[in-house]
Coordinates of C-alpha atoms in Angstrom, one line a residue:
X1 CA 16.8 -13.5 0.3
X2 CA 13.4 -13.4 2.4
X3 CA 16.3 -14.0 5.3
X4 CA 17.2 -11.8 4.5
X5 CA 15.2 -9.2 4.4
X6 CA 14.5 -10.0 7.2
X7 CA 17.3 -9.3 9.3
X8 CA 17.6 -6.2 8.2
X9 CA 13.6 -4.6 9.1
X10 CA 14.0 -6.0 12.4
X11 CA 17.0 -5.2 12.6
X12 CA 16.9 -1.7 12.0
X13 CA 13.3 -1.4 13.5
X14 CA 15.6 -2.7 17.1
X15 CA 18.1 -0.1 16.4
X16 CA 15.3 2.6 16.8
X17 CA 14.0 1.6 19.5
X18 CA 17.0 1.0 21.6
X19 CA 17.7 4.7 21.2
X20 CA 15.0 6.2 22.7
X21 CA 12.2 4.8 25.1
X22 CA 9.3 5.2 22.7
X23 CA 8.6 3.4 19.4
X24 CA 8.3 5.4 16.3
X25 CA 4.9 4.8 14.0
X26 CA 7.3 3.7 10.9
X27 CA 9.3 1.4 12.5
X28 CA 7.1 0.4 14.6
X29 CA 5.2 -1.0 11.5
X30 CA 8.5 -2.8 9.6
X31 CA 9.0 -4.2 13.4
X32 CA 5.7 -6.2 12.8
X33 CA 6.1 -6.7 9.3
X34 CA 9.1 -8.5 10.5
X35 CA 7.8 -10.4 12.7
X36 CA 6.2 -13.7 11.9
X37 CA 4.3 -13.7 15.2
X38 CA 2.4 -10.7 15.8
X39 CA -0.9 -10.5 16.1
X40 CA -1.5 -6.6 15.9
X41 CA -3.5 -6.1 12.1
X42 CA -1.7 -3.4 10.6
X43 CA -4.5 -0.9 8.1
X44 CA -3.0 0.5 4.9
X45 CA -5.6 3.5 4.3
X46 CA -6.2 3.7 0.1
X47 CA -5.0 6.6 -1.6
X48 CA -5.3 8.5 1.6
X49 CA -8.8 9.4 3.9
X50 CA -10.3 10.3 1.0
X51 CA -13.6 10.8 2.5
X52 CA -12.3 14.0 4.0
X53 CA -10.5 14.7 1.5
X54 CA -9.0 14.7 -1.9
X55 CA -7.4 11.1 -3.2
X56 CA -4.0 11.4 -3.2
X57 CA -3.5 14.5 -1.8
X58 CA -1.1 15.6 0.5
X59 CA -3.5 17.1 3.5
X60 CA -4.9 13.3 3.2
X61 CA -2.2 11.9 4.0
X62 CA -1.5 14.3 7.3
X63 CA -4.9 13.1 8.0
X64 CA -4.3 9.4 7.9
X65 CA -0.9 10.5 9.9
X66 CA -2.7 12.4 12.7
X67 CA -4.6 9.5 12.8
X68 CA -2.0 6.8 13.5
X69 CA -2.7 5.0 10.1
X70 CA -0.2 2.1 9.6
X71 CA -0.1 3.0 5.9
X72 CA -1.1 5.4 3.2
X73 CA -0.7 3.0 -0.1
X74 CA -0.7 5.7 -3.2
X75 CA 0.3 5.7 -6.8
X76 CA 2.5 7.2 -8.8
X77 CA 2.6 8.8 -12.4
X78 CA 5.2 10.6 -14.3
X79 CA 4.6 13.7 -16.2
X80 CA 5.4 15.2 -19.7
X81 CA 8.7 16.6 -18.5
X82 CA 9.8 13.1 -16.5
X83 CA 8.7 14.5 -13.3
X84 CA 7.3 11.8 -10.4
X85 CA 3.4 13.1 -9.0
X86 CA 0.7 11.1 -6.4
X87 CA -2.1 10.3 -9.4
X88 CA -4.0 7.8 -10.2
X89 CA -5.9 8.0 -13.4
X90 CA -3.4 8.4 -16.8
X91 CA -5.7 11.5 -16.9
X92 CA -6.5 14.0 -15.1
X93 CA -10.8 13.9 -16.1
X94 CA -12.0 12.8 -13.1
X95 CA -9.9 14.1 -10.2
X96 CA -9.6 18.0 -11.3
X97 CA -10.6 20.5 -12.5
X98 CA -9.0 19.7 -15.6
X99 CA -8.6 17.3 -18.5
X100 CA -5.8 15.6 -20.2
X101 CA -2.6 12.6 -20.4
X102 CA -0.6 13.3 -16.9
X103 CA 2.1 12.6 -19.5
X104 CA 1.0 15.0 -22.1
X105 CA 0.6 17.4 -19.3
X106 CA 4.0 19.1 -17.7
X107 CA 4.4 19.8 -13.5
X108 CA 4.4 23.4 -14.2
X109 CA 1.3 22.8 -15.4
X110 CA -0.2 20.6 -13.7
X111 CA 0.7 22.1 -11.0
X112 CA -1.6 25.0 -12.2
X113 CA -5.0 22.1 -11.5
X114 CA -8.0 22.0 -8.9
X115 CA -8.1 18.5 -7.0
X116 CA -11.2 17.6 -6.9
X117 CA -13.3 16.1 -3.2
X118 CA -14.8 12.6 -3.5
X119 CA -18.6 15.5 -3.8
X120 CA -16.6 16.1 -7.3
X121 CA -16.2 19.6 -6.0
X122 CA -13.3 21.6 -6.6
X123 CA -10.5 23.0 -3.6
X124 CA -7.5 24.8 -3.6
X125 CA -6.2 21.7 -3.1
X126 CA -2.9 20.5 -6.5
X127 CA -1.8 17.4 -7.3
X128 CA 1.9 16.4 -5.1
X129 CA 4.5 16.0 -6.5
X130 CA 5.7 12.0 -5.1
X131 CA 9.1 14.1 -3.8
X132 CA 6.6 16.1 -1.7
X133 CA 4.3 12.7 -0.7
X134 CA 7.2 11.4 0.5
X135 CA 8.9 14.5 2.6
X136 CA 5.6 15.2 4.0
X137 CA 5.4 10.7 5.4
X138 CA 9.4 10.2 6.0
X139 CA 9.9 8.7 9.6
X140 CA 6.6 9.1 10.4
X141 CA 4.1 6.7 8.3
X142 CA 5.2 3.6 5.9
X143 CA 3.7 3.8 1.8
X144 CA 1.8 1.4 -0.1
X145 CA 2.9 2.2 -3.7
X146 CA 1.0 1.8 -6.1
X147 CA 1.4 2.2 -10.3
X148 CA 4.7 2.4 -10.7
X149 CA 6.3 -0.6 -11.6
X150 CA 7.6 1.1 -15.0
X151 CA 9.1 3.9 -12.6
X152 CA 11.1 1.4 -10.2
X153 CA 14.0 3.0 -10.7
X154 CA 13.0 6.4 -11.0
X155 CA 10.9 5.9 -7.5
X156 CA 13.9 4.1 -5.8
X157 CA 15.9 7.1 -6.6
X158 CA 13.6 9.6 -5.6
X159 CA 13.7 7.3 -2.6
X160 CA 17.1 7.1 -2.0
X161 CA 17.4 11.0 -2.1
X162 CA 14.9 11.5 0.7
X163 CA 16.2 8.7 2.1
X164 CA 12.8 7.4 2.6
X165 CA 13.7 3.8 0.6
X166 CA 13.7 1.5 3.8
X167 CA 9.4 2.7 4.7
X168 CA 8.4 2.3 0.6
X169 CA 6.6 -0.4 -0.2
X170 CA 7.5 -1.4 -3.2
X171 CA 4.3 -3.3 -4.8
X172 CA 3.5 -4.8 -8.3
X173 CA 1.4 -7.3 -9.8
X174 CA 3.6 -9.0 -12.7
X175 CA 4.8 -12.2 -12.7
X176 CA 8.8 -12.9 -10.2
X177 CA 10.5 -13.8 -13.1
X178 CA 9.1 -10.9 -14.7
X179 CA 10.0 -8.4 -11.8
X180 CA 13.3 -10.2 -11.8
X181 CA 14.5 -9.9 -15.1
X182 CA 13.4 -5.6 -14.9
X183 CA 14.5 -5.3 -12.3
X184 CA 16.6 -7.7 -10.3
X185 CA 19.0 -4.7 -9.2
X186 CA 16.6 -2.9 -7.8
X187 CA 14.1 -6.0 -5.2
X188 CA 16.7 -7.0 -3.1
X189 CA 17.9 -3.3 -2.1
X190 CA 13.7 -2.4 -0.6
X191 CA 10.6 -3.6 0.9
X192 CA 8.9 -5.6 -2.1
X193 CA 5.0 -6.7 -1.6
X194 CA 3.7 -8.4 -4.4
X195 CA 0.2 -8.4 -5.6
X196 CA -1.4 -11.7 -6.4
X197 CA -4.9 -12.3 -8.2
X198 CA -6.3 -15.4 -7.4
X199 CA -8.7 -16.8 -10.5
X200 CA -5.5 -18.4 -13.2
X201 CA -2.7 -22.0 -13.0
X202 CA 0.1 -22.0 -10.6
X203 CA -0.9 -19.1 -8.2
X204 CA 1.5 -21.1 -6.1
X205 CA 4.7 -21.7 -8.2
X206 CA 3.6 -17.7 -8.3
X207 CA 4.2 -17.0 -5.2
X208 CA 6.8 -19.2 -4.4
X209 CA 8.8 -17.2 -6.6
X210 CA 7.2 -14.2 -4.9
X211 CA 8.2 -16.0 -1.6
X212 CA 12.3 -16.4 -3.7
X213 CA 12.5 -12.4 -4.3
X214 CA 12.7 -11.2 -0.8
X215 CA 8.9 -10.5 -0.4
X216 CA 7.8 -9.2 2.9
X217 CA 4.3 -8.7 1.9
X218 CA 1.7 -10.7 -0.5
X219 CA -1.4 -8.4 -1.3
X220 CA -3.9 -11.6 -2.0
X221 CA -6.9 -10.4 -4.3
X222 CA -9.9 -13.0 -4.7
X223 CA -13.5 -12.3 -6.6
X224 CA -14.6 -15.5 -4.3
X225 CA -13.7 -17.6 -1.1
X226 CA -11.8 -20.6 -2.8
X227 CA -10.0 -23.6 -0.1
X228 CA -7.4 -22.5 -2.7
X229 CA -7.1 -18.5 -1.4
X230 CA -7.6 -20.6 2.1
X231 CA -4.6 -22.3 2.1
X232 CA -2.7 -20.2 0.2
X233 CA -2.6 -17.9 2.5
X234 CA -1.7 -20.4 5.9
X235 CA 1.2 -21.2 2.8
X236 CA 2.4 -17.7 3.0
X237 CA 1.5 -17.1 7.1
X238 CA 3.3 -20.5 7.6
X239 CA 6.5 -19.3 5.7
X240 CA 6.6 -16.0 8.0
X241 CA 5.3 -13.5 4.4
X242 CA 2.5 -11.0 6.0
X243 CA -1.2 -11.1 3.8
X244 CA -2.9 -8.4 2.6
X245 CA -6.5 -7.9 2.1
X246 CA -7.5 -5.5 0.1
X247 CA -11.8 -4.6 1.9
X248 CA -12.4 -2.1 -1.0
X249 CA -15.3 -3.7 -3.0
X250 CA -16.1 -7.5 -3.4
X251 CA -15.0 -8.4 -6.8
X252 CA -10.8 -7.6 -4.5
X253 CA -11.8 -9.5 -1.4
X254 CA -14.8 -12.0 -2.1
X255 CA -17.1 -10.0 -0.2
X256 CA -15.8 -9.1 2.3
X257 CA -15.3 -5.5 2.2
X258 CA -16.1 -1.9 3.3
X259 CA -19.6 -1.5 2.9
X260 CA -20.6 -4.6 3.9
X261 CA -18.3 -4.0 7.1
X262 CA -20.5 -0.1 8.3
X263 CA -24.0 -2.4 7.3
X264 CA -23.6 -6.0 8.7
X265 CA -20.9 -5.9 11.3
X266 CA -17.3 -4.6 11.8
X267 CA -16.8 -8.1 13.5
X268 CA -18.9 -10.0 11.1
X269 CA -16.9 -8.4 7.5
X270 CA -13.1 -7.5 9.0
X271 CA -13.5 -10.3 11.7
X272 CA -13.2 -12.9 9.0
X273 CA -9.8 -11.5 7.0
X274 CA -8.4 -11.5 10.4
X275 CA -10.1 -14.8 10.9
X276 CA -8.8 -16.3 7.9
X277 CA -5.4 -14.7 7.9
X278 CA -5.1 -11.5 6.9
X279 CA -2.4 -9.6 8.9
X280 CA -3.4 -6.3 7.2
X281 CA -6.3 -4.9 5.8
X282 CA -5.8 -1.7 2.5
X283 CA -9.2 0.1 3.1
X284 CA -11.4 2.7 1.9
X285 CA -12.5 3.6 5.7
X286 CA -9.4 3.6 7.1
X287 CA -10.6 5.2 11.1
X288 CA -13.5 3.1 11.7
X289 CA -11.6 0.0 10.6
X290 CA -8.7 1.1 13.7
X291 CA -11.2 1.7 15.6
X292 CA -12.3 -1.5 15.2
X293 CA -9.1 -3.3 16.0
X294 CA -7.8 -1.2 19.0
X295 CA -11.6 -2.5 20.5
X296 CA -11.0 -6.6 19.6
X297 CA -7.1 -5.5 21.2
X298 CA -5.6 -6.3 17.0
X299 CA -4.0 -2.6 16.8
X300 CA -2.4 -0.1 19.7

């Protein structure tokens, strides 16, 4: 399964490259993801550019596209009337001027609300639909999809409708046996990125199961750096699967987080992730990370 997805991604990127002199951002990222020997580190903007615009907003996504970010992590929820919208929380309380569960509100009701920026101030921006986000990002940037496991079928239908399936990473933290049971017919058709959380038993077996399902990358979550974490990073890389580390907060990356990177030095923190096998970094500071990677020859 892994080999089939590798050749699909690499073949599609190669075909698109041959059609023009320059490779587009999406094709470049897909080609890098399929290349086990690539030295480039990909940057994933967590909820878009939420420091410069509301999180999970079209403006925040567009800021990332303009800067050349490789992937945008976004979250999807379903409304009362079955529509998919981009929203991290189950409620709208924190990120908008409204209140209530997303699942209790219709799309029309949600569209009357306005998003808050990172300082909590109300802006003029609306909650985007997932389809709007797909169309904005189409052929421009890869999407790292979160909060969407229970909606994989609805998500897949929309990515097929918009012609974006190849550039949407379907992410889940569930055990590979459950993924196979719930979505065995879909997971073979999409770029699949499982989340592996360290601290429990059977990590190696879980990783093997995800590799068998055809994972193109794995997001490692670890509160402490242990020999097991480093060993499994190396083992996953040897299998030709990319390792993603989220540097948003210490409990996800063993203390090698964004704030320390800007306070203590990018090479000390982000550089440690790269030197220990992280080839994709999800971050709340995508522009600073890209500047560091470009200066160190790890990004175009």
